[in-house]
Coordinates of C-alpha atoms in Angstrom, one line a residue:
Chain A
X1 CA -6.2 27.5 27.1
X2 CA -9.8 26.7 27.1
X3 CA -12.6 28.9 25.3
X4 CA -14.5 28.3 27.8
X5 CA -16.8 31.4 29.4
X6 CA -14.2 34.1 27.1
X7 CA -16.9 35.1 24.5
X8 CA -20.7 35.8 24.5
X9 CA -23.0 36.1 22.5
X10 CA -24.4 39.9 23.0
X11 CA -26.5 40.7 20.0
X12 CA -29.5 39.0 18.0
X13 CA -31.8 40.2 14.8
X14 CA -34.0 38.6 12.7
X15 CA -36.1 40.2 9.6
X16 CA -39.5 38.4 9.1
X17 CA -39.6 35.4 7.3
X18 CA -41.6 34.2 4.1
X19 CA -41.4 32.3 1.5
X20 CA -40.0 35.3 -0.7
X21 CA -39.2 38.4 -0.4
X22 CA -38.5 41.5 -2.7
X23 CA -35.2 42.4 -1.4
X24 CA -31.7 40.9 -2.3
X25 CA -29.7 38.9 -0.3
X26 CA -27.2 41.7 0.6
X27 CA -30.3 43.9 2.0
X28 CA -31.8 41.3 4.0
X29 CA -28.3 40.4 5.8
X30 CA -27.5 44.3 6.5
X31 CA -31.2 44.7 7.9
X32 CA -30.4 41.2 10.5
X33 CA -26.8 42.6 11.0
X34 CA -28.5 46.2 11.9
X35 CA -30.7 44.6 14.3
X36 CA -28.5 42.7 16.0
X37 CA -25.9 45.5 16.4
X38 CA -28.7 47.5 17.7
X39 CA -30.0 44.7 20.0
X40 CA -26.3 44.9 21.9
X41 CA -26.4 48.2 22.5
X42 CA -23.2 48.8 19.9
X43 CA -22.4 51.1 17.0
X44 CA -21.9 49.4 13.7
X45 CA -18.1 51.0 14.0
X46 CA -17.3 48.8 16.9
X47 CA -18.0 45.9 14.8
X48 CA -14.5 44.4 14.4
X49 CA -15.0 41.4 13.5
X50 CA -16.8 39.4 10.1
X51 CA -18.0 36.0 9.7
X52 CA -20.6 36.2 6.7
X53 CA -22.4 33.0 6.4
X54 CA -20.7 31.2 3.2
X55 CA -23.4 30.0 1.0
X56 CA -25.3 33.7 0.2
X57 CA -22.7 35.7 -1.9
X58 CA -22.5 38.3 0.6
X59 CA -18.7 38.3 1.6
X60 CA -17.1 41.0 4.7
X61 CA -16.5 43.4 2.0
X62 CA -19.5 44.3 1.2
X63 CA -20.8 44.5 4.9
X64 CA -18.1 46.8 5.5
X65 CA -18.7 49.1 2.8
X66 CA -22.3 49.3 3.7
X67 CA -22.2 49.4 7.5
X68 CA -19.4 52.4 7.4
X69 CA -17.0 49.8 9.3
X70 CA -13.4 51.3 9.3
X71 CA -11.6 49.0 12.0
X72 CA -12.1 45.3 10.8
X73 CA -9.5 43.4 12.0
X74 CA -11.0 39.9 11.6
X75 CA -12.5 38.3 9.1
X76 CA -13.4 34.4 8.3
X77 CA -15.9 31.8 6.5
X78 CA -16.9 28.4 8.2
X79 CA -17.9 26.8 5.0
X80 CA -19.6 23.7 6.7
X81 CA -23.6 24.0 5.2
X82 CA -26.3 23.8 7.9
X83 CA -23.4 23.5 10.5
X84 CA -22.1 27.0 9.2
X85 CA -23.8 29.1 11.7
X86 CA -23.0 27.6 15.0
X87 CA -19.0 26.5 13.5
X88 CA -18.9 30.7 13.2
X89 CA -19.8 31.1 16.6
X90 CA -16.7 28.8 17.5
X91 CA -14.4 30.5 15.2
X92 CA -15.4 34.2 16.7
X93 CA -15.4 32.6 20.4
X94 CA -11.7 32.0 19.1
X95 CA -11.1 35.5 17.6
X96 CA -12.5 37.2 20.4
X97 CA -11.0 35.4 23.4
X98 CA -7.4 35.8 21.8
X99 CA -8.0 39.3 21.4
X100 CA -7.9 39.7 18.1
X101 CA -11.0 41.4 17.8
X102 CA -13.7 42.3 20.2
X103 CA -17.2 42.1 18.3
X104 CA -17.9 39.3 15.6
X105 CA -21.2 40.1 13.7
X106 CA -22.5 36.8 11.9
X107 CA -25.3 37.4 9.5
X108 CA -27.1 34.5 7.2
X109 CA -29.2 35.3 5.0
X110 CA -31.3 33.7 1.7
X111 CA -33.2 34.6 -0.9
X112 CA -35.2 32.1 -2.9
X113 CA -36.0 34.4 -5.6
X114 CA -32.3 34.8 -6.5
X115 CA -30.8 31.4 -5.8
X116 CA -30.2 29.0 -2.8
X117 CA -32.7 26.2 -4.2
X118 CA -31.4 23.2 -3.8
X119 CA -30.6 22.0 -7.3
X120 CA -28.5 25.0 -7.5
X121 CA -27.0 24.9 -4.1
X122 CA -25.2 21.5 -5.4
X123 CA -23.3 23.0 -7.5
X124 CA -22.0 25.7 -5.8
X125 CA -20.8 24.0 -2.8
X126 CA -17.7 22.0 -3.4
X127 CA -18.2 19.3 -0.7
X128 CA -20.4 18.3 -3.5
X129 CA -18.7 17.8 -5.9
X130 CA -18.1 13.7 -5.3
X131 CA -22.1 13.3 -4.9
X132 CA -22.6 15.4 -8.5
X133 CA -20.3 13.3 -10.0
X134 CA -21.3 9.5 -9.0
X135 CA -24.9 9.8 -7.1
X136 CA -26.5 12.5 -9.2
X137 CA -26.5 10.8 -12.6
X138 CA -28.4 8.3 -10.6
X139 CA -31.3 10.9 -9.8
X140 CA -29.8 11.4 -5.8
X141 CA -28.3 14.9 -5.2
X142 CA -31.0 16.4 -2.5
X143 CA -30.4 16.2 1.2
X144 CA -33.8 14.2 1.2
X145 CA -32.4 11.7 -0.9
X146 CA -29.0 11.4 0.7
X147 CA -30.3 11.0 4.1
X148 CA -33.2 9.0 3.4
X149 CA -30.7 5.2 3.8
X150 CA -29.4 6.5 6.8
X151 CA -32.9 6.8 8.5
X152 CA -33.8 3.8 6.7
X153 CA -31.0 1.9 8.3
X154 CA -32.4 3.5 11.8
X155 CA -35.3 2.0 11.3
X156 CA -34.4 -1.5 10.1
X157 CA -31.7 -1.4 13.1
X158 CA -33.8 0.0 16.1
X159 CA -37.0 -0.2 15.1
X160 CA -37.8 3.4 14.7
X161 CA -40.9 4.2 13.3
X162 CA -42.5 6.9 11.6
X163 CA -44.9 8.0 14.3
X164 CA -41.5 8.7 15.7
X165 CA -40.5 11.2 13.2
X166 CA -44.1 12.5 13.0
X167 CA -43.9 13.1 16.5
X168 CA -40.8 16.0 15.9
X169 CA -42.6 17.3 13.3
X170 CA -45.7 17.7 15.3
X171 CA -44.3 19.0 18.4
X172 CA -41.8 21.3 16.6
X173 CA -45.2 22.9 14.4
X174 CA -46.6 23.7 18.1
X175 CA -43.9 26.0 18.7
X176 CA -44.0 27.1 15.5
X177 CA -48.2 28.2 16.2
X178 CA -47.3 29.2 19.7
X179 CA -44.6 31.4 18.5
X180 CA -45.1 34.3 15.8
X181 CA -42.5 35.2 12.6
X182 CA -43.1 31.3 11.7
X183 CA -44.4 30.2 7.9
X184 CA -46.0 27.6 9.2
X185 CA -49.4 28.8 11.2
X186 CA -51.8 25.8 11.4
X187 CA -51.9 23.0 13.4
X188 CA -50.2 19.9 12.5
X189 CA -51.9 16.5 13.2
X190 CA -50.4 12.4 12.9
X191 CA -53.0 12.1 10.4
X192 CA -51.9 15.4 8.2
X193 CA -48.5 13.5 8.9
X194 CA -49.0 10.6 7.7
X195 CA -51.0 11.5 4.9
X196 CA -48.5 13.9 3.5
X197 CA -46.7 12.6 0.4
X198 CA -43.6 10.9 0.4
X199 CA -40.6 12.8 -1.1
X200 CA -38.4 10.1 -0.5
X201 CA -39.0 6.7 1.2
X202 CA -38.9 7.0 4.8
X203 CA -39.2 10.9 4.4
X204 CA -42.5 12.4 3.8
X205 CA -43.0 16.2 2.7
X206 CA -43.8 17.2 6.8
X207 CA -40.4 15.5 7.3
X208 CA -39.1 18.3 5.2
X209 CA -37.7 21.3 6.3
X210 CA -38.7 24.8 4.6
X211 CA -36.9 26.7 1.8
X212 CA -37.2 30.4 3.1
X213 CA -36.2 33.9 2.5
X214 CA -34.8 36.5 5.3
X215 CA -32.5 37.0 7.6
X216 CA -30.7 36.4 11.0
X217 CA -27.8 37.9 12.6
X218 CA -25.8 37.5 16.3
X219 CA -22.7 39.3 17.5
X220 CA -20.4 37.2 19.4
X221 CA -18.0 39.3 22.1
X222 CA -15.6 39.2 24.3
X223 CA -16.2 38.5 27.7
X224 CA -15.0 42.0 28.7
X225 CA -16.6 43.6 25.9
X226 CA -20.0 42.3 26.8
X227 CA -19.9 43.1 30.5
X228 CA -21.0 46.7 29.6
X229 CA -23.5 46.0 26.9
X230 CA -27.5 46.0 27.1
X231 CA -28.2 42.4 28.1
X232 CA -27.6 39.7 30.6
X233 CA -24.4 38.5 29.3
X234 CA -25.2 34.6 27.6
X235 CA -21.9 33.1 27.7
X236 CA -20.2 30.1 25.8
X237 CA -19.4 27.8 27.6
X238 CA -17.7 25.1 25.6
X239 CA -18.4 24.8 21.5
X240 CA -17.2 21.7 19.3
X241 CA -17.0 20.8 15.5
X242 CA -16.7 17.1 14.3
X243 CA -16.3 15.6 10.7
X244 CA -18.0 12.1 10.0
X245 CA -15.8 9.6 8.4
X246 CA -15.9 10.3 4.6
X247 CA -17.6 13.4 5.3
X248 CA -18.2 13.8 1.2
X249 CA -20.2 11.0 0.2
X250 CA -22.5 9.4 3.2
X251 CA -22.7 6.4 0.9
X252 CA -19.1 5.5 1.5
X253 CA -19.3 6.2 5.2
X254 CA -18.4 2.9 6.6
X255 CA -20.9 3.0 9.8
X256 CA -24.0 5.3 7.9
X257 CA -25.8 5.9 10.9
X258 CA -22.3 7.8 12.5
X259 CA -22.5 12.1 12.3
X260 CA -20.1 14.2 13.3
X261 CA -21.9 15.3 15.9
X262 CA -20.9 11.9 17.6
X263 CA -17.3 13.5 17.9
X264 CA -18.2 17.0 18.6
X265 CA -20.8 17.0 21.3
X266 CA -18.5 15.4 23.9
X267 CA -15.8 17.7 23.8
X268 CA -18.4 20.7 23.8
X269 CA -20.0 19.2 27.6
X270 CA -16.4 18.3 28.6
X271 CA -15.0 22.0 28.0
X272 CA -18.5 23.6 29.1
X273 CA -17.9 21.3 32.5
X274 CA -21.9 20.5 32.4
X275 CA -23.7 17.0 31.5
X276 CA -27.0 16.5 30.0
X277 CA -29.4 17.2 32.6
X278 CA -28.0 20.7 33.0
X279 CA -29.5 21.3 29.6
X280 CA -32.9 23.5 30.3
X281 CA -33.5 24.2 26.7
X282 CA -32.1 23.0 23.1
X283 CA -32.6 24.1 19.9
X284 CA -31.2 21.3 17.6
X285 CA -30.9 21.6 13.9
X286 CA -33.5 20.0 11.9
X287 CA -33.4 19.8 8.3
X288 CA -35.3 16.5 8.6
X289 CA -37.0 14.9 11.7
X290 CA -34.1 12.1 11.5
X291 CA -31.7 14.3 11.8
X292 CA -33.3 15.8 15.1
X293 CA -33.5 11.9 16.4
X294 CA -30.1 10.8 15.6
X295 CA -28.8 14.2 16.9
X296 CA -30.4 13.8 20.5
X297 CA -28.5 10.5 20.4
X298 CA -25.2 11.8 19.6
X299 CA -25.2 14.4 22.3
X300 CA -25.9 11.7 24.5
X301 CA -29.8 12.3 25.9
X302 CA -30.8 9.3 24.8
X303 CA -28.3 6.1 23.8
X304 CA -27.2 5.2 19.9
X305 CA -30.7 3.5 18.5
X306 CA -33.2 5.2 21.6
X307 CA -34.0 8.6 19.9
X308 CA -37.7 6.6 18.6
X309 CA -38.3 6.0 22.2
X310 CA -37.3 9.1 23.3
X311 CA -39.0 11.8 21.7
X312 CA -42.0 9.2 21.9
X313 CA -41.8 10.1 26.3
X314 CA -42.8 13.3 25.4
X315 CA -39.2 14.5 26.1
X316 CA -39.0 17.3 23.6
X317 CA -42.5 19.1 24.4
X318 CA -42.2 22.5 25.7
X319 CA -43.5 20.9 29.1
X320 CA -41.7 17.3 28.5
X321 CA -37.7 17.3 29.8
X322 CA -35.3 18.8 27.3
X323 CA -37.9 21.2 25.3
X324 CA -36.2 21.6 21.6
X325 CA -36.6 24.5 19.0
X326 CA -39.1 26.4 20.6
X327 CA -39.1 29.0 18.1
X328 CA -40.3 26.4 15.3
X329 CA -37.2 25.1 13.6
X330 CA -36.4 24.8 10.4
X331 CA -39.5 22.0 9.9
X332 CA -42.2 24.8 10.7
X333 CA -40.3 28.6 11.5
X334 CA -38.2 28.9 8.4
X335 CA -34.6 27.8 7.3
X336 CA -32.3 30.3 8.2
X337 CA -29.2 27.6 8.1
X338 CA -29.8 27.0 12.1
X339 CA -28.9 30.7 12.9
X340 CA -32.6 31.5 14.2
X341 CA -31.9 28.5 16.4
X342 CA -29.1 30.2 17.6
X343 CA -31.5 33.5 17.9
X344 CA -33.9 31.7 19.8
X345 CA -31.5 30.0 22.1
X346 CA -30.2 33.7 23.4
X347 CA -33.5 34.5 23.6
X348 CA -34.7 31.5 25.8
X349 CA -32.1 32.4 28.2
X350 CA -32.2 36.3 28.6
X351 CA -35.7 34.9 29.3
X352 CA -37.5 36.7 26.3
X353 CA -38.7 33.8 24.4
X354 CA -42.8 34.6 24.9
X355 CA -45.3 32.7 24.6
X356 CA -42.8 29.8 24.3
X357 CA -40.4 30.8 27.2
X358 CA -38.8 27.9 29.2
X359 CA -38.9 28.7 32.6
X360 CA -35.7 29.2 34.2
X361 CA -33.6 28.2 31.5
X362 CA -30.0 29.0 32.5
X363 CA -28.0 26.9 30.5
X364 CA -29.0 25.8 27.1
X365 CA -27.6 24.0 23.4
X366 CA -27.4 24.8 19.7
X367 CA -26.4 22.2 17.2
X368 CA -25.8 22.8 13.7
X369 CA -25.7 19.7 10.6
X370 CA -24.2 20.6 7.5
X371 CA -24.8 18.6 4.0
X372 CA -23.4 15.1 4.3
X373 CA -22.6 15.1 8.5
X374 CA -20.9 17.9 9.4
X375 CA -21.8 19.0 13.0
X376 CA -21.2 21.8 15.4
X377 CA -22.8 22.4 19.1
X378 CA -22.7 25.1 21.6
X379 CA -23.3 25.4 24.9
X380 CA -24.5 28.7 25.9
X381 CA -25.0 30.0 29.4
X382 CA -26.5 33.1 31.6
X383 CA -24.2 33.1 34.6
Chain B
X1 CA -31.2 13.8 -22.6
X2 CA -30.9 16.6 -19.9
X3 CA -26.9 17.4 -19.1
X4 CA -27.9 17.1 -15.7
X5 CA -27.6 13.5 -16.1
X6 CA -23.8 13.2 -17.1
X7 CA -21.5 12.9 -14.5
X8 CA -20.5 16.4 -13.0
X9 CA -16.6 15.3 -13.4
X10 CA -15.5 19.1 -12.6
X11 CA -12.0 18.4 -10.7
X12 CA -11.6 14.5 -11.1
X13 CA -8.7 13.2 -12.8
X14 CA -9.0 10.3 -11.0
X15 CA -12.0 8.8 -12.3
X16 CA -12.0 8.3 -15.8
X17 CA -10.9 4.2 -15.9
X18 CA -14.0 3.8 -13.5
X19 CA -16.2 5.1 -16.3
X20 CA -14.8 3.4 -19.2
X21 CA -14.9 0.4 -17.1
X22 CA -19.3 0.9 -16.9
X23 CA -18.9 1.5 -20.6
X24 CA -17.4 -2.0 -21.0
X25 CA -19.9 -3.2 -18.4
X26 CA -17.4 -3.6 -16.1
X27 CA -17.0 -2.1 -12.4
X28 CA -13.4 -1.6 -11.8
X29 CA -12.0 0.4 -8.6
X30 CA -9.0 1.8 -7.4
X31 CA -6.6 -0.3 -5.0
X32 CA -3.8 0.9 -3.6
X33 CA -0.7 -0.8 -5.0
X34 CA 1.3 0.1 -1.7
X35 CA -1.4 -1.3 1.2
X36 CA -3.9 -3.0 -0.9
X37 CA -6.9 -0.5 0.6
X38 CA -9.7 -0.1 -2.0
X39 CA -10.5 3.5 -2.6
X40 CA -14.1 4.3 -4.1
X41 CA -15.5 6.9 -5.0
X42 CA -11.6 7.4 -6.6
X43 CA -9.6 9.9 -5.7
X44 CA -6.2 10.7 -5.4
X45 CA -4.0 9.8 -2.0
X46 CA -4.7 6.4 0.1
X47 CA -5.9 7.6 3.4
X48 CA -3.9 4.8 4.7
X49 CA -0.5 4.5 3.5
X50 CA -0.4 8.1 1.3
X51 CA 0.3 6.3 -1.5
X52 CA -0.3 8.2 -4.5
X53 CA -0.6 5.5 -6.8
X54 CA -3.9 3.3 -8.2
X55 CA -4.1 0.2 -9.9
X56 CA -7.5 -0.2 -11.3
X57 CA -9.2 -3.7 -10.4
X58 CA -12.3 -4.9 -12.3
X59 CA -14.5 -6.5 -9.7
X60 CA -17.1 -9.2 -9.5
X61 CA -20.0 -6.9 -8.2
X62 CA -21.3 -9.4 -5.2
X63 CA -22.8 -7.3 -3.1
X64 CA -25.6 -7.1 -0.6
X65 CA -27.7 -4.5 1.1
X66 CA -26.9 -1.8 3.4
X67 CA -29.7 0.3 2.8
X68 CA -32.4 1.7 0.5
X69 CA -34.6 4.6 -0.3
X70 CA -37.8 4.9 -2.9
X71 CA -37.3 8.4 -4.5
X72 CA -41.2 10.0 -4.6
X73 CA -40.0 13.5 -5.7
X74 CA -37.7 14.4 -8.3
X75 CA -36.4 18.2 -7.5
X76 CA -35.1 18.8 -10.8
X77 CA -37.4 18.1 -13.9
X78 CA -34.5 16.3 -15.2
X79 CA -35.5 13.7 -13.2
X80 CA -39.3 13.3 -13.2
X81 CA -39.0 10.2 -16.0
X82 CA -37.0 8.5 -13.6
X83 CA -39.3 8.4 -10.3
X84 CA -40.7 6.4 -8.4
X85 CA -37.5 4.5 -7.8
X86 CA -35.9 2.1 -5.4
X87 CA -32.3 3.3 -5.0
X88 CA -30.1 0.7 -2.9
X89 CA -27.0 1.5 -1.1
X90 CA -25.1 -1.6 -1.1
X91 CA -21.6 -2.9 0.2
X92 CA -19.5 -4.7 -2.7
X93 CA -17.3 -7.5 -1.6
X94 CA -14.5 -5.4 -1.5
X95 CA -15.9 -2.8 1.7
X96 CA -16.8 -0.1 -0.4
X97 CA -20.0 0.8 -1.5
X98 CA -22.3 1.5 -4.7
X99 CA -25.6 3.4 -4.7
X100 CA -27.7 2.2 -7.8
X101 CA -31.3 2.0 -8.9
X102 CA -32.3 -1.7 -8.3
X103 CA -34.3 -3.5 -10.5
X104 CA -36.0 -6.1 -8.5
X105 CA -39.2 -6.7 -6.4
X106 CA -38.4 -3.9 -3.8
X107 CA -40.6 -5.6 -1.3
X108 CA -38.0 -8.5 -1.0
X109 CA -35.4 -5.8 0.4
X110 CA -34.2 -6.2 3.5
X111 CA -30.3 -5.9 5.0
X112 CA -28.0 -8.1 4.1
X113 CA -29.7 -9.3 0.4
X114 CA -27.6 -10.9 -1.9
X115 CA -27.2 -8.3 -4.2
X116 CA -24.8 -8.9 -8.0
X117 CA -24.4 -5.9 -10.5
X118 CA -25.9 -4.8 -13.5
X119 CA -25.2 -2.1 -16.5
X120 CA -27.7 0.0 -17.9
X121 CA -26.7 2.3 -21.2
X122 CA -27.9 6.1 -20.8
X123 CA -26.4 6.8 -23.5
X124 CA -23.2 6.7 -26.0
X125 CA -20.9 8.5 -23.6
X126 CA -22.6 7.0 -20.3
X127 CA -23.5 3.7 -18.8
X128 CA -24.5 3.2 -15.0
X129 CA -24.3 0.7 -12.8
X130 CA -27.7 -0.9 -11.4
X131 CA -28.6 -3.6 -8.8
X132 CA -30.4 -6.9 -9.0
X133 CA -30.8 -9.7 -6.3
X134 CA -28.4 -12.6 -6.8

């Protein structure tokens, strides 16, 4: 049985987004998860089904206590980092088309003020725990510096340059102006890119996503259940995960330019029975601009070692060929662990995106990465 | 010395001889007695035969490189005495791989660089490995 078209996602919130904010964690995710319950037209009692978001210390308990739910029948955690969010909307897809439950509510949210920075995030995750015991006593422990020999090895491979990189950045921080409920607001030029400082060699600072506080929140439903709810129903059409090979230390991986998204995203176009160029719209996860690059490789838009040349075509500009995170990403809206990207990708295809709608866009693609290569992908649809 | 800086050993049983083995400024790793597969960093089951067993081999440390980074930014203050620096990720003889701080003209890196390794003593309880060109 394929998951194919049996869940949708029928509800979206968002709070604003900032560098801090003076509510907790728990506050933030009950205001997203309100939102989005209202959004779909449901009552927080029909809420059946819980995947918080692993990494906040918010666990279903606590949203059902405070959202007055009485019939939880599901409940789960996709513990996968930045792939989290997208991995949750397989595992409801799953719940919901089996019938165990009926409405999923996935909420993310992050506060700097009380935790989530990244020194602290290594030790609370235990896929971490092989890179805090042999990398960090060497000064490496943040994503920057993990990733950074795997784009290095891009580059000294394919020739990828950094005008490359700049150019995801730049186009991204477009949307991000374009868009509204973004941190970043101004402008960003090759020459502010190239002159930002590096954080570690190839990554400069504008290669860098955000650390950000807020919240976002979608409901996933069954097929059925979202027939009679407020919105055009946005269907999934086919949703994959894949683990790189060792998947806990990208030093020991034995090809380091392989993610698991190499595994995942043909198995998500095979059950969603669409190829590439039926993509109108994708909103890929970007922690760093590499990972954009490589990503558009492993979902098969551009070959293994042409992601440089691709983005350089102009191919991910709101007007170029496959437009990507048109909300802003992670790089310039704020890093909400990929679920705005999920957020916006709804949104692009109820047609409600604004200023930064893609016309037409019928059929569209989330990825998430998590920490050392984790990846997810969905394929969403309004049929 | 910040604690920051000792290894974060919070499940491992498995790695203590590779340790000791820095501390005698040697790099020793786990083979698998039942398939021969080296296993780094250790842990406790051969992916290949499911062999439980190790038998800890003391290596020559040839390597060369795979890849490198220069760290500009040191996220924890721990850290800050430490940057700028060239940290190589670098393919032993053996398969597996060693990331290390390499003490060498960085602009001679490229892929593939003879590469031998070094010891450098942090402290009583811990040495690290580092890299320098052959």
């Amino acid at each position: 049985m394929s998951l194919s078209r049996r869940a949708a996602v029928t509800g979206i919130g968002e709070t604003v987004y900032a560098k801090s904010s003076e509510k907790s964690v728990l506050r933030l995710a009950l205001e997203a998860s309100l939102a989005a319950i209202h959004d779909a037209g449901l009552q927080p009692r029909e809420i059946d089904g819980l995947i918080p978001y692993a990494g906040m210390g918010v666990v279903a308990e606590d949203l059902i206590v405070n959202l007055g739910l009485d019939g939880v029948r599901f409940s789960a955690t996709t513990p996968l980092g930045g792939a989290s969010p997208v991995a949750a909307v397989q595992c409801a897809s799953a719940a919901v088309s089996s019938g165990l439950c009926r409405h999923v509510l996935i909420p993310v949210a992050r506060n700097l003020a009380t935790g989530g920075r990244i020194s602290e995030r290594l030790r609370q995750m235990p896929q971490f725990n092989t890179v805090a015991e042999f990398e960090l006593p060497v000064g490496v422990f943040a994503p920057a510096q993990l990733y950074a020999p795997m784009a290095r090895l891009h580059m000294e491979q394919y020739g990828t340059r950094p005008e490359h990189f700049a150019e995801i950045a730049i186009s991204t921080r477009h949307n991000a102006c374009l868009r509204g409920n973004a941190m970043m607001t101004a402008p960003l030029t090759l020459e502010d890119y190239l002159a930002s400082r590096m954080i570690a060699d190839p990554f400069r600072l504008h290669d860098c996503s955000l650390e950000s506080s807020g919240a976002a929140a979608v409901i996933v439903s069954s097929v059925e259940g979202a027939l009679d709810l407020r919105h055009p129903v946005i269907t999934v059409l086919g949703t994959a995960e894949g683990h790189p090979d060792s998947p806990v230390s990208i030093t020991q991986r034995k090809d380091l330019i392989e993610i698991g998204l190499d595994k995942a995203a043909p198995r998500a176009f095979a059950m969603a029975g669409v190829a590439t160029h039926d993509i109108d719209v994708a909103e890929i996860y970007d922690c760093f601009t590499y990972v954009v690059l490589r990503q558009l490789e492993a979902l098969g838009f551009c070959g293994r070692g042409e992601g440089g040349a691709f983005v350089a075509s102009g191919a991910i500009r709101l007007e170029g060929r496959l437009p990507i995170n048109t909300h802003g990403g992670l790089l310039s809206q704020a890093h909400m662990v990929g679920m705005n990207h999920i957020v916006e990708l709804v949104r692009q295809l109820r047609g409600s995106a604004g200023p930064t709608q893609i016309s037409g866009a019928r059929v569209g693609l989330v990825t998430g990465y998590g920490d050392l290569g984790d990846g997810t992908v969905a394929i969403l649809g309004r049929e | 010395m910040s604690e920051l800086l000792q290894p974060q050993s919070q499940a491992s049983v498995d790695s203590p001889p590779y340790w000791q083995g820095l501390r005698n400024h040697q790099l020793r790793l786990q083979r698998c007695p039942g398939c021969g597969t080296y296993r780094h960093y250790p842990r406790p089951l051969c992916p290949h035969c499911h062999c439980f067993e190790a038998e800890w081999v003391t290596v020559s440390g040839e390597a060369e490189v795979c890849s490198w980074t220069t760290l500009h930014h040191a996220f924890h203050p721990a850290f800050k005495a430490l940057i700028p620096c060239v940290v190589v990720t670098a393919t032993l003889r053996e398969g597996v791989r060693l990331l290390a701080p390499f003490r060498g003209d960085s602009a001679r890196l490229t892929r593939g660089l003879a590469l031998r390794v070094g010891f450098e003593e942090i402290s009583a309880e811990l040495t690290l490995p580092m890299l320098l060109p052959a």
